[in-house]
PDB file of C-alpha atoms in Angstrom:
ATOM      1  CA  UNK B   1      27.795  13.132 -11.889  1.00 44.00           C
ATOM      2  CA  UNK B   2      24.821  12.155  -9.613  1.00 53.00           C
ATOM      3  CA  UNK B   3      21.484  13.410 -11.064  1.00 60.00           C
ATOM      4  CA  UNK B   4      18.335  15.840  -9.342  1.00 59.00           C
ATOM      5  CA  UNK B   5      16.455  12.680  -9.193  1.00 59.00           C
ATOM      6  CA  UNK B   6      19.412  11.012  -6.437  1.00 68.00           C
ATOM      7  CA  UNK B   7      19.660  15.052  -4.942  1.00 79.00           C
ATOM      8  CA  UNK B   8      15.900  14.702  -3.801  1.00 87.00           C
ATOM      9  CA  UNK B   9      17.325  15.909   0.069  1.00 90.00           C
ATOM     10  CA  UNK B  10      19.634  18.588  -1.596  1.00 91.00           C
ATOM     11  CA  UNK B  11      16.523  20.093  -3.265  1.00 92.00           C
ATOM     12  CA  UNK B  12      14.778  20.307   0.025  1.00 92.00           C
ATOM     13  CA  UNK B  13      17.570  21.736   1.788  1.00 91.00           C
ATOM     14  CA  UNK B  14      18.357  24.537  -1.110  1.00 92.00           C
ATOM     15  CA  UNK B  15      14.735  25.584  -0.810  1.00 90.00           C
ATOM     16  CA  UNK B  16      15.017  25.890   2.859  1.00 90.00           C
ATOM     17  CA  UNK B  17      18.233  28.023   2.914  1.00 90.00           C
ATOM     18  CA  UNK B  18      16.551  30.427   0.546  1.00 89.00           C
ATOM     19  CA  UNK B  19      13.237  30.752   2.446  1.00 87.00           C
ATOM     20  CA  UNK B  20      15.046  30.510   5.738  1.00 85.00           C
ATOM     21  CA  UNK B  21      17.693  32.801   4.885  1.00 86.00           C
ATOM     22  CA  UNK B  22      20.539  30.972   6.035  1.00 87.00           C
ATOM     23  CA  UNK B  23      22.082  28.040   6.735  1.00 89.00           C
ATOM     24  CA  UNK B  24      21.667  27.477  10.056  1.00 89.00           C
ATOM     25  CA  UNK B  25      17.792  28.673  10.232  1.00 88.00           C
ATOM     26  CA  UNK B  26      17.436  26.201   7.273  1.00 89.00           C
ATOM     27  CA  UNK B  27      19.162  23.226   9.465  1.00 91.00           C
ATOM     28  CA  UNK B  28      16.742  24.111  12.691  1.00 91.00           C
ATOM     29  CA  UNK B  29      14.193  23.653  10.693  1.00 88.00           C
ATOM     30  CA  UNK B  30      14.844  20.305   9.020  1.00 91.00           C
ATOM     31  CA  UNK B  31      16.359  19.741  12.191  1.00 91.00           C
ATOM     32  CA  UNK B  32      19.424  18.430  10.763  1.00 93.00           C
ATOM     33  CA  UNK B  33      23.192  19.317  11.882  1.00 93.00           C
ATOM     34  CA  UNK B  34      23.817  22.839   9.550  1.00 92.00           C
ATOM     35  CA  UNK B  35      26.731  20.799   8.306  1.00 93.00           C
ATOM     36  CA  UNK B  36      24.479  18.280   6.620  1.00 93.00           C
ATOM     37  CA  UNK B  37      22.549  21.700   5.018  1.00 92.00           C
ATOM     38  CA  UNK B  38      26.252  23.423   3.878  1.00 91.00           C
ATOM     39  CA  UNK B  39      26.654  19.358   2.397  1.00 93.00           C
ATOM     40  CA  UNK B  40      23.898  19.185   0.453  1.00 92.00           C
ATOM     41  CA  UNK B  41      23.871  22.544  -1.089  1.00 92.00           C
ATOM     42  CA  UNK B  42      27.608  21.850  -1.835  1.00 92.00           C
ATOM     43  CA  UNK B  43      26.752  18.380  -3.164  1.00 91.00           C
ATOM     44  CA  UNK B  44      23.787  20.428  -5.351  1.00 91.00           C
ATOM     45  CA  UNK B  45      26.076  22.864  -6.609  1.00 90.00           C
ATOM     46  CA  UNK B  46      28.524  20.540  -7.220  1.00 90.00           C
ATOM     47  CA  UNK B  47      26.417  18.528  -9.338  1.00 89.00           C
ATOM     48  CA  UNK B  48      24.944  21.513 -11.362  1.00 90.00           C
ATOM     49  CA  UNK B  49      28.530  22.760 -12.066  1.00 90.00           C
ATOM     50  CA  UNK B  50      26.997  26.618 -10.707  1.00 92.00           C
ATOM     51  CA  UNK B  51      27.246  28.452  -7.553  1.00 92.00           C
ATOM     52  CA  UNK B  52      23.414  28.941  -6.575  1.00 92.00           C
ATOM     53  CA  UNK B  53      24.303  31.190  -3.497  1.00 91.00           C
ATOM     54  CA  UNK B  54      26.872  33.817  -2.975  1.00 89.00           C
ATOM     55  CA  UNK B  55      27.605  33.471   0.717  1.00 79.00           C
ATOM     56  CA  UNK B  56      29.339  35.873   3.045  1.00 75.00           C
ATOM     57  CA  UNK B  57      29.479  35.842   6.707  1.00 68.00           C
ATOM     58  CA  UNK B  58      26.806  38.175   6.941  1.00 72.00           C
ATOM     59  CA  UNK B  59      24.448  37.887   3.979  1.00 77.00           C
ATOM     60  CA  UNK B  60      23.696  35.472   1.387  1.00 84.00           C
ATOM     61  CA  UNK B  61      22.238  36.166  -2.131  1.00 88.00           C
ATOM     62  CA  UNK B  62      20.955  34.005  -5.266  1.00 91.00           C
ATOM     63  CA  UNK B  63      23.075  34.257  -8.469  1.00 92.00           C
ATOM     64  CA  UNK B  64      21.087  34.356 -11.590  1.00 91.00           C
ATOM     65  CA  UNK B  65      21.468  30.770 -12.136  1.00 92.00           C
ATOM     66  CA  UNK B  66      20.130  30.359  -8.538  1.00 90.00           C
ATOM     67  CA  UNK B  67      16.969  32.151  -9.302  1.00 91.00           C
ATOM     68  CA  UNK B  68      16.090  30.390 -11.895  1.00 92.00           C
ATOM     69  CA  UNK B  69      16.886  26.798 -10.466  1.00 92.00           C
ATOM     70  CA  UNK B  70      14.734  28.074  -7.661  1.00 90.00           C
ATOM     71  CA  UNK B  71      11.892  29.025  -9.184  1.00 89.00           C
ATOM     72  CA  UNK B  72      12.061  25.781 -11.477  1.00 89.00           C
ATOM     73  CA  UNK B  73      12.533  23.719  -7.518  1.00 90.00           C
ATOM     74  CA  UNK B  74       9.860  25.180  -5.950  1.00 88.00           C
ATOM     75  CA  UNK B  75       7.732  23.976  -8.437  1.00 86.00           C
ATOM     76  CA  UNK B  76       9.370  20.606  -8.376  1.00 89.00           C
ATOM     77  CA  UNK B  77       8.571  20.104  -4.608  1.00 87.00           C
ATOM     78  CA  UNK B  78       5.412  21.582  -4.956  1.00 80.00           C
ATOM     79  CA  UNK B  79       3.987  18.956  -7.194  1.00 84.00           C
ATOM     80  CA  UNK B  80       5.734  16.247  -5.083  1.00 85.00           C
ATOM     81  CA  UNK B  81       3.549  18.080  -2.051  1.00 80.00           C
ATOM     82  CA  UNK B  82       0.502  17.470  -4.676  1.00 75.00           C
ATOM     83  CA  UNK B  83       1.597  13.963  -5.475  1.00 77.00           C
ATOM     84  CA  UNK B  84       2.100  12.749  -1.902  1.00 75.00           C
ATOM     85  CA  UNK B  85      -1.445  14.578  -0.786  1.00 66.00           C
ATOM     86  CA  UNK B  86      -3.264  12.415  -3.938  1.00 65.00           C
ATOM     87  CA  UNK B  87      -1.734   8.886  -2.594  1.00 69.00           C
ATOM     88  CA  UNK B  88      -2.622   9.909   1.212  1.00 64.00           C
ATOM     89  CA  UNK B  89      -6.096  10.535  -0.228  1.00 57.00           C
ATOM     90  CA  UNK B  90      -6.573   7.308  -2.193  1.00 59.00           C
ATOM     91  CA  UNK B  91      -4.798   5.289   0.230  1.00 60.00           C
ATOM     92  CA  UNK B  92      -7.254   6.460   3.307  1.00 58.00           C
ATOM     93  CA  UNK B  93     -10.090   7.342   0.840  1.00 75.00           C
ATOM     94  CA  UNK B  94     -12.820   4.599  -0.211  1.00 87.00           C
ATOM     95  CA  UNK B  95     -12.586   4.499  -4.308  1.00 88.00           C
ATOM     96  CA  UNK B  96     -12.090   2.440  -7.736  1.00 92.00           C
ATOM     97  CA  UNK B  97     -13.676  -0.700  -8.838  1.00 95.00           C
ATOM     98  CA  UNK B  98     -14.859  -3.173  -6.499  1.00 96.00           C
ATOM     99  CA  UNK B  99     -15.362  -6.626  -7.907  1.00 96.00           C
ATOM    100  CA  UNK B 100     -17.811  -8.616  -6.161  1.00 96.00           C
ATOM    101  CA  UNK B 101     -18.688 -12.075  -6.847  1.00 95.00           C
ATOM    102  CA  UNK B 102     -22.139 -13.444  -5.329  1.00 95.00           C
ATOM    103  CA  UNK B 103     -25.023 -16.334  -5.244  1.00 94.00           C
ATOM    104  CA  UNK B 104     -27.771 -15.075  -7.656  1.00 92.00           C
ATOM    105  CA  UNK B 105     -30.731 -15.138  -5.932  1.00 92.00           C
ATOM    106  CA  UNK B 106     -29.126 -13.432  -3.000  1.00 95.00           C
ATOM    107  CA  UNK B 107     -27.636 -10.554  -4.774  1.00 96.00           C
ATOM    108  CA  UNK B 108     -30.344  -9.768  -6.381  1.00 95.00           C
ATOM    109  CA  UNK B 109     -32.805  -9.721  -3.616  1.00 94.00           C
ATOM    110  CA  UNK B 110     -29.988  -8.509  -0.768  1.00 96.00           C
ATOM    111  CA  UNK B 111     -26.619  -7.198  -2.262  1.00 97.00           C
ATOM    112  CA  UNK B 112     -27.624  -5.590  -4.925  1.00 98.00           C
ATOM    113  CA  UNK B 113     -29.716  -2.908  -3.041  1.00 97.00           C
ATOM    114  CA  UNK B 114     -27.420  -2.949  -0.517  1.00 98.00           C
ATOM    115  CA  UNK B 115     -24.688  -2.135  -2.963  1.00 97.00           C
ATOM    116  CA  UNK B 116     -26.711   0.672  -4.381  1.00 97.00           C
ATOM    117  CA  UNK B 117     -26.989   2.169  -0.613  1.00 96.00           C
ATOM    118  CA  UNK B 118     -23.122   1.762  -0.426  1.00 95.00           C
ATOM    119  CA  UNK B 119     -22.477   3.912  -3.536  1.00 93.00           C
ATOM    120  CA  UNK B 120     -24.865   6.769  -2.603  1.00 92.00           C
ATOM    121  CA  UNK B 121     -22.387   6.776   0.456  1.00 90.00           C
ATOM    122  CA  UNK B 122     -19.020   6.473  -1.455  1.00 91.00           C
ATOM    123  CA  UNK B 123     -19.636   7.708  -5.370  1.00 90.00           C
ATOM    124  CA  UNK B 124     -16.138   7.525  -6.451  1.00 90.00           C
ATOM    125  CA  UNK B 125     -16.355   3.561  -6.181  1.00 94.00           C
ATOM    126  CA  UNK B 126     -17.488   1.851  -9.023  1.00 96.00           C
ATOM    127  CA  UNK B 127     -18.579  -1.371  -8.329  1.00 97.00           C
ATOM    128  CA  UNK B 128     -18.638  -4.261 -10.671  1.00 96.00           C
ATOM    129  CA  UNK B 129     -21.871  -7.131  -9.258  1.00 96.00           C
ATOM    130  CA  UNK B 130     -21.013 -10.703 -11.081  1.00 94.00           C
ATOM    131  CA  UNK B 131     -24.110 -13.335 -10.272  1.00 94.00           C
ATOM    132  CA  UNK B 132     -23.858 -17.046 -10.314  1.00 89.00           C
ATOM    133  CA  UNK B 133     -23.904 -20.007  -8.119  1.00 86.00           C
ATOM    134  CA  UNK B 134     -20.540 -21.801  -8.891  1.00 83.00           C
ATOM    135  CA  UNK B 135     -17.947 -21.048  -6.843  1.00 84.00           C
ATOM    136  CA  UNK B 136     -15.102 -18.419  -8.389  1.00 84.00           C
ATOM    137  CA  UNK B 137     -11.721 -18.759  -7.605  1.00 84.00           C
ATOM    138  CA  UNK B 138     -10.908 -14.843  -6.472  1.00 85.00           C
ATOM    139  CA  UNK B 139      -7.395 -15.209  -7.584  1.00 79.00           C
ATOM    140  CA  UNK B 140      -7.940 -16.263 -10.916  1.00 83.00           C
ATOM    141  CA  UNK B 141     -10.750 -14.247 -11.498  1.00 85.00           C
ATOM    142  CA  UNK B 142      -9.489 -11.050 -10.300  1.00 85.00           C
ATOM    143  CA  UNK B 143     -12.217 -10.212  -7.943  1.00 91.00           C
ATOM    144  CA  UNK B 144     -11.847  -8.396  -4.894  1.00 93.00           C
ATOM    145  CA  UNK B 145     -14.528 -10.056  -2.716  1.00 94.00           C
ATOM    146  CA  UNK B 146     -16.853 -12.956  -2.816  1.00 94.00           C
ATOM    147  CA  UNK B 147     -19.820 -13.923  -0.825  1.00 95.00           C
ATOM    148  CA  UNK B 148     -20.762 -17.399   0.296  1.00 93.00           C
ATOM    149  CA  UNK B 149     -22.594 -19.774   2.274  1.00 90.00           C
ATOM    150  CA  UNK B 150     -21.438 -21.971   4.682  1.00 84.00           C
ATOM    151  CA  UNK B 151     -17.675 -23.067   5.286  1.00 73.00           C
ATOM    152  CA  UNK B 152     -14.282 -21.978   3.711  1.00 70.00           C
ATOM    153  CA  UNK B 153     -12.462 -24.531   2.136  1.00 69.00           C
ATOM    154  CA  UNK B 154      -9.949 -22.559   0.827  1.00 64.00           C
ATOM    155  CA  UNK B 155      -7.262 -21.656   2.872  1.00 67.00           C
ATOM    156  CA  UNK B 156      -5.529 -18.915   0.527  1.00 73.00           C
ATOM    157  CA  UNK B 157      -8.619 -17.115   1.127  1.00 83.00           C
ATOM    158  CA  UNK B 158      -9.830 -15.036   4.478  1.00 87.00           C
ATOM    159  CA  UNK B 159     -13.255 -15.343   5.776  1.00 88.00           C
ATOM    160  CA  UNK B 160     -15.266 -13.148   7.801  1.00 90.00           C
ATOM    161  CA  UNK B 161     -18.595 -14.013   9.258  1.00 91.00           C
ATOM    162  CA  UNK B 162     -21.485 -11.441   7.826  1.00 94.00           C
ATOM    163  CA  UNK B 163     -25.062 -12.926   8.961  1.00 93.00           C
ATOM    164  CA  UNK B 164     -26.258 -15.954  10.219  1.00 93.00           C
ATOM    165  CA  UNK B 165     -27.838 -18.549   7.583  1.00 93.00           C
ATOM    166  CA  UNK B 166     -29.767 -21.657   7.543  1.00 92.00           C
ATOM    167  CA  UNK B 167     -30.944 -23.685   4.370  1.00 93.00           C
ATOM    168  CA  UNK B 168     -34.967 -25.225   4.518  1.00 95.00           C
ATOM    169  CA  UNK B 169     -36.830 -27.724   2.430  1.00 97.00           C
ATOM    170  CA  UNK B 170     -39.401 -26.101   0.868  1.00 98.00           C
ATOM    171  CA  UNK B 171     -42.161 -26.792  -1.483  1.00 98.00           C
ATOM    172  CA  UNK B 172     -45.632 -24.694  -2.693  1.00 98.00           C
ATOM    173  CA  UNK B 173     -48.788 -25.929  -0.524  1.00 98.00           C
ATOM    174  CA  UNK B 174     -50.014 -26.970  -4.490  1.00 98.00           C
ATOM    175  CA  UNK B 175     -46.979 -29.595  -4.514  1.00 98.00           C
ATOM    176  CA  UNK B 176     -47.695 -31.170  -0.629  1.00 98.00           C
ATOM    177  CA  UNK B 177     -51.197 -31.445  -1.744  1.00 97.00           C
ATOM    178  CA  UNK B 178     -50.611 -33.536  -4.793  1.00 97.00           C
ATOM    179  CA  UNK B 179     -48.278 -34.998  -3.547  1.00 96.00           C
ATOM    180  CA  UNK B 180     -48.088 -35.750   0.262  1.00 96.00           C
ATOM    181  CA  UNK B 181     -46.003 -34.304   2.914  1.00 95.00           C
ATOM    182  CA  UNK B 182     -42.684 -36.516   3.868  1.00 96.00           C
ATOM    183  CA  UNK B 183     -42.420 -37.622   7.436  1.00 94.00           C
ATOM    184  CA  UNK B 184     -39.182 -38.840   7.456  1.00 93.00           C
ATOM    185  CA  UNK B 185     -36.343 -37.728   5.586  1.00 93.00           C
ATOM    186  CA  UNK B 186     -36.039 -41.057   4.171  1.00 92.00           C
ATOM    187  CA  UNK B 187     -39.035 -40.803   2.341  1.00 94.00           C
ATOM    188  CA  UNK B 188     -37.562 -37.736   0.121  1.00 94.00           C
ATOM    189  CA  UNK B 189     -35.874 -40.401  -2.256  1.00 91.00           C
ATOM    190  CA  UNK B 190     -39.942 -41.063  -3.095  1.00 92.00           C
ATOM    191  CA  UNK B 191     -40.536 -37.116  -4.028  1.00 95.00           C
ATOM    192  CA  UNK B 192     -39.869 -34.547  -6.892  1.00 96.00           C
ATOM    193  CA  UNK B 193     -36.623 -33.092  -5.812  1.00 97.00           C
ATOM    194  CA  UNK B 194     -35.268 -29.479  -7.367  1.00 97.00           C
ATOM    195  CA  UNK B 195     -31.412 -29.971  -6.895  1.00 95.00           C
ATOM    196  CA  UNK B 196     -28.790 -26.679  -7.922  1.00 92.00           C
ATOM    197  CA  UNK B 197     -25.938 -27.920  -9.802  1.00 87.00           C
ATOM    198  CA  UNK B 198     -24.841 -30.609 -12.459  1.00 86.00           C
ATOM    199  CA  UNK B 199     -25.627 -33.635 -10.689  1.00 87.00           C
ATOM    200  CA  UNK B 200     -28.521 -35.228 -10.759  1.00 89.00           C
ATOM    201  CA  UNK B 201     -28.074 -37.412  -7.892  1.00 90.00           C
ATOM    202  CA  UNK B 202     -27.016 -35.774  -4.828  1.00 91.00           C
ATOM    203  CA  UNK B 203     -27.017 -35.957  -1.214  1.00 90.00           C
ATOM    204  CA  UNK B 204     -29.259 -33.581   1.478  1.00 90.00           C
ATOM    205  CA  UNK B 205     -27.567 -33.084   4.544  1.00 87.00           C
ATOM    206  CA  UNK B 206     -29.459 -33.085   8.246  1.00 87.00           C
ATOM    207  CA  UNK B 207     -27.837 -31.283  11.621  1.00 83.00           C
ATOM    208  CA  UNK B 208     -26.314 -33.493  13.361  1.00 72.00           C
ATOM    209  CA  UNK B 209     -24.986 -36.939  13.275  1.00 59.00           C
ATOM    210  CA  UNK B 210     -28.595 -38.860  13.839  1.00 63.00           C
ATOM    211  CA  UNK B 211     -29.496 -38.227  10.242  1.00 68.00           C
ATOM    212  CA  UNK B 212     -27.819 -39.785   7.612  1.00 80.00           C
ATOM    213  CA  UNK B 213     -27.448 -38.010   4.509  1.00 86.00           C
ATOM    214  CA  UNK B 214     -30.548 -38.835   1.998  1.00 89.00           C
ATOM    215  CA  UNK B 215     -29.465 -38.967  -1.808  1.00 91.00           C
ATOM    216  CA  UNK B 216     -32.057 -37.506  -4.159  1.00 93.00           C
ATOM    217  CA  UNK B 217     -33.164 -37.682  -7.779  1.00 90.00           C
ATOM    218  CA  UNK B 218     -33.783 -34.850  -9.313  1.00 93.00           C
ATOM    219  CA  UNK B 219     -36.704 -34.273 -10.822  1.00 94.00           C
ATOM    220  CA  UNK B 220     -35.437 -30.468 -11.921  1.00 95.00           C
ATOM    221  CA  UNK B 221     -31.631 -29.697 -12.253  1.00 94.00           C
ATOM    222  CA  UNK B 222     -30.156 -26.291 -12.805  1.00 94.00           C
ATOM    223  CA  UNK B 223     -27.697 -24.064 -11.661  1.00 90.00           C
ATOM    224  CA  UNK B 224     -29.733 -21.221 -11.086  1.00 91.00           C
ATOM    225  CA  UNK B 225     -30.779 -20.826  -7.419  1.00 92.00           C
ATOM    226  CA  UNK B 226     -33.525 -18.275  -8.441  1.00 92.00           C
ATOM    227  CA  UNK B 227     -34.713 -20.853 -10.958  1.00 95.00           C
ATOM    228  CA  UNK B 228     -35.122 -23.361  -8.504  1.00 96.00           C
ATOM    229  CA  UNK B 229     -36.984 -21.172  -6.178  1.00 96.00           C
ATOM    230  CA  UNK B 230     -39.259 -20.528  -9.047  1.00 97.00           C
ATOM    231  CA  UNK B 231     -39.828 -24.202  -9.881  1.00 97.00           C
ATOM    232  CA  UNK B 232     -40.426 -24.701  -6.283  1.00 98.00           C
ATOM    233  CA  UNK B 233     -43.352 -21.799  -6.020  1.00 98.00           C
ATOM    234  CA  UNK B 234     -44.839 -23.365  -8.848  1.00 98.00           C
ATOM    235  CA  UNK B 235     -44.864 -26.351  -7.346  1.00 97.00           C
ATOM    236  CA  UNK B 236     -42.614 -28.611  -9.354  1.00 97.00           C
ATOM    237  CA  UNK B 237     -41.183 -30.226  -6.537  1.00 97.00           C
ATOM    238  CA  UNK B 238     -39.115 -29.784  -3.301  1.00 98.00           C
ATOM    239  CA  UNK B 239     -35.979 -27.402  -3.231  1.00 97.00           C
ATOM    240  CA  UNK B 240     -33.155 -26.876  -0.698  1.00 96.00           C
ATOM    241  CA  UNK B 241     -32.712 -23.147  -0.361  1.00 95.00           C
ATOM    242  CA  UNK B 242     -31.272 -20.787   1.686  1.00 94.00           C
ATOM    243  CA  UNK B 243     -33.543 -18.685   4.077  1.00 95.00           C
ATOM    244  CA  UNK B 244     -32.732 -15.561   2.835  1.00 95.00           C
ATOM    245  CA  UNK B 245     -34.079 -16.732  -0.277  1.00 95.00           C
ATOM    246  CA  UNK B 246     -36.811 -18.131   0.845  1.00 96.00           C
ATOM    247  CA  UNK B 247     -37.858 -16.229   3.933  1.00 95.00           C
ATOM    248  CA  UNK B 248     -40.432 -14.138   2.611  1.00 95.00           C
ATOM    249  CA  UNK B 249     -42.434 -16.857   0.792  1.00 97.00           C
ATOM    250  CA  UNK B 250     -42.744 -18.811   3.827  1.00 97.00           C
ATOM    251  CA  UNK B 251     -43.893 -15.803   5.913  1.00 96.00           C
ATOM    252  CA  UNK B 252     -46.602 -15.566   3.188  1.00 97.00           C
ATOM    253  CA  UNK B 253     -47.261 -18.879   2.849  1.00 97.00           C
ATOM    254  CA  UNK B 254     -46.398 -19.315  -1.118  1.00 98.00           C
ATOM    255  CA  UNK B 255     -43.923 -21.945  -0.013  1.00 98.00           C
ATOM    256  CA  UNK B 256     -43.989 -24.224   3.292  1.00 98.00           C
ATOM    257  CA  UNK B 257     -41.593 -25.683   4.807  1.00 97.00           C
ATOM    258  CA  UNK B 258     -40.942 -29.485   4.723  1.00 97.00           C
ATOM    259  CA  UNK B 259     -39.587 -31.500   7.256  1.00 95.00           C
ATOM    260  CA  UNK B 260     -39.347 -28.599  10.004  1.00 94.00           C
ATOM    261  CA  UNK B 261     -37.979 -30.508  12.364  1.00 92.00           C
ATOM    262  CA  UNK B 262     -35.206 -32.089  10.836  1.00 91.00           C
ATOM    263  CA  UNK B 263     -32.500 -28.969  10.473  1.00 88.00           C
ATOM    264  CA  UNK B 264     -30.425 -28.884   7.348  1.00 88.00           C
ATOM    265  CA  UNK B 265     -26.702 -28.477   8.087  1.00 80.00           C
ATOM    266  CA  UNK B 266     -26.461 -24.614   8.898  1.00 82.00           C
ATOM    267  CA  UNK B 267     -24.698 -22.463   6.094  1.00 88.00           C
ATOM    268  CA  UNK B 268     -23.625 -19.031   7.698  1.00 92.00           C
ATOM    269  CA  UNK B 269     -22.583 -15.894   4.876  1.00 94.00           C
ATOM    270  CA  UNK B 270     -19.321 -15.208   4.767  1.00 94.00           C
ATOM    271  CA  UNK B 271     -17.385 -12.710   2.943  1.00 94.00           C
ATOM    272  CA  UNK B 272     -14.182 -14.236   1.247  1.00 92.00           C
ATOM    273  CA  UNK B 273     -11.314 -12.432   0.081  1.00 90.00           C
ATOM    274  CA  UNK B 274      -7.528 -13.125  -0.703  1.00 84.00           C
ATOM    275  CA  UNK B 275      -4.901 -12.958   1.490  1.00 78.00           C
ATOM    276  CA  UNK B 276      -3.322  -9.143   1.739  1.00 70.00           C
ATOM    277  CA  UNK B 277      -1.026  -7.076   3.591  1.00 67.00           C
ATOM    278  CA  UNK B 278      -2.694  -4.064   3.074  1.00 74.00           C
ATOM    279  CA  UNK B 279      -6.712  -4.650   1.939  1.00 83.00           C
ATOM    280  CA  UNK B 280      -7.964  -1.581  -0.018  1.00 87.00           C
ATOM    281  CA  UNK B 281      -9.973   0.397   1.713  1.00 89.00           C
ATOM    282  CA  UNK B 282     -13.068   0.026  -0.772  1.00 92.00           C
ATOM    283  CA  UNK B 283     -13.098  -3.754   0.262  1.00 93.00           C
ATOM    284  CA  UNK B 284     -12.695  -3.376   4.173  1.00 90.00           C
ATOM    285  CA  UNK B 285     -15.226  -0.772   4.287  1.00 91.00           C
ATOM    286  CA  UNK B 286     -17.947  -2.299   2.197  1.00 95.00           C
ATOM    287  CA  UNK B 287     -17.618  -5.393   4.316  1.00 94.00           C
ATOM    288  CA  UNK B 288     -17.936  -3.807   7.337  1.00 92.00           C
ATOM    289  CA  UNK B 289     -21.244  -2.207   6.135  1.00 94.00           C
ATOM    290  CA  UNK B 290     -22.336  -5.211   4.399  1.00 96.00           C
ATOM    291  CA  UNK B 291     -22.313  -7.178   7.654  1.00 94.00           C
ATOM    292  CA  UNK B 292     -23.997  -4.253   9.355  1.00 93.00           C
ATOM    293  CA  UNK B 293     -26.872  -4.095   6.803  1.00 95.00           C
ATOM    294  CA  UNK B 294     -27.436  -7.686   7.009  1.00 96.00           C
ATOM    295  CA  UNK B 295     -27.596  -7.981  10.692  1.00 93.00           C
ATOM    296  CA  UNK B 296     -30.199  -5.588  10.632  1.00 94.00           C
ATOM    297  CA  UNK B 297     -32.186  -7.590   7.989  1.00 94.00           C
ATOM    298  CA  UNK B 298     -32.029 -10.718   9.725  1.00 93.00           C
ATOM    299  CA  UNK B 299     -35.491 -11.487  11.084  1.00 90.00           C
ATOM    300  CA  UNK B 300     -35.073 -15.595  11.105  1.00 87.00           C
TER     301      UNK B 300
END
């Protein structure tokens, strides 16, 4: 015997007879054949083992058993009316958590406000703000987006283009007076170097092919780019850091730049996320305003 839950279309049609008031008003307006209708309901019946309708040529009435099953139906397709109305709403509706993965120094001077701004638009998204320089891998971790400087490398991953970036050698005007200014970028091997990450020897790398890379000591390591910023305000030595870090305390003059014209290998922001068919609406959106916020920011 099939079940209600395989009669779905029979449930629909029995409904429709009833508030049609026949057959054939029922099949105009599920614009079906009235042979498919007088099908269903028989297939309905059938699998109820009760007549629902008494049917004459003229008239057509519920049995008690039909009013009942009706009443109990309407409800039934009711709440499926309720049920498809909640998933068009969350499906086409910005909501949930929305896992974001960031540099530190950035989000908090740049995406967390920004963030903040997004949720005073959309307050049924909860979003979740995880700091650090390493790279995360969004598939293991779970997250839902990921911002980053400069290239993709992972191809599992897409990238879209939010702001324009550059990274500067910097250093306080305390540090260049102690210690000199380099003229070349040769002569950064001789100077107190502030390098983010876990190796103490790395290499800086210039624009263009004219420059060769120029391997450093560090004089400070750590893998916090707001760290290194510090260190470099308080003139411990030279850092690499983004502009959008940085911008400010050059325009004030805590920090100056260092080698200005020798460009450091440009690092544009992108926002990563993994591959989907469908990407939630929470991510797509926020992206879209992210880039717009940060185009507007820009001033570099």
């Amino acid at each position: 015997m099939d079940t209600l839950a395989n009669n779905f279309p029979a449930l629909v049609a029995f409904a429709r007879i009833v508030s049609a008031g026949s057959l054939s008003a029922a099949a105009r307006e599920l614009d079906v054949p009235v042979s498919v209708v007088s099908k269903r309901l028989s297939l309905l019946e059938a699998s109820l083992g009760t007549r629902l309708l008494q049917r004459t040529t003229r008239r057509q009435t519920l049995t008690d058993e039909g009013r009942l099953f009706h009443a109990r139906v309407l409800r039934i397709l009711d709440e499926v009316e309720q049920a498809e109305a909640l998933l068009a709403q969350r499906r086409d509706g910005v909501h949930g958590l929305l896992r974001i993965t960031a540099p530190g120094e950035f989000g908090r001077r740049w995406l967390a406000p920004i963030a903040a701004a997004f949720q005073e638009l959309h307050p049924q998204v909860t979003i979740q703000l995880e700091l650090l320089d390493a790279v995360v891998d969004l598939l293991d971790s779970g997250h839902d987006l990921g911002v980053r400087y400069g290239a993709l490398a992972d191809s599992s991953l897409v990238a879209r283009a939010l702001a324009p970036n550059y990274r500067v050698l910097c250093a306080s005007p305390a540090y260049l007076q102690r210690h000199g200014e380099p003229r070349t970028p040769a002569e950064l091997a001789g100077h107190r170097c502030i390098v983010i990450g876990d190796q103490r020897r790395t290499d800086w790398k210039f624009d263009g092919d004219e420059t060769a890379p120029v391997r450093v000591d560090a004089a400070f390591l750590t893998n916090d780019g707001g760290a290194a910023q510090q260190l470099a305000l308080a003139g411990s030595g030279i850092a690499l850091k983004s502009i959008w870090d940085v911008g400010d305390d050059l325009a004030a003059g805590r920090l100056r730049r260092v080698l200005p014209n020798h460009a450091m290998a440009a690092a544009p922001l992108h926002a990563v996320y993994p591959h989907q068919r469908n990407l939630a609406p929470r991510v797509r959106v926020f992206v879209g305003y992210l880039k717009e916020r940060l185009q507007e920011a820009w001033r570099w």
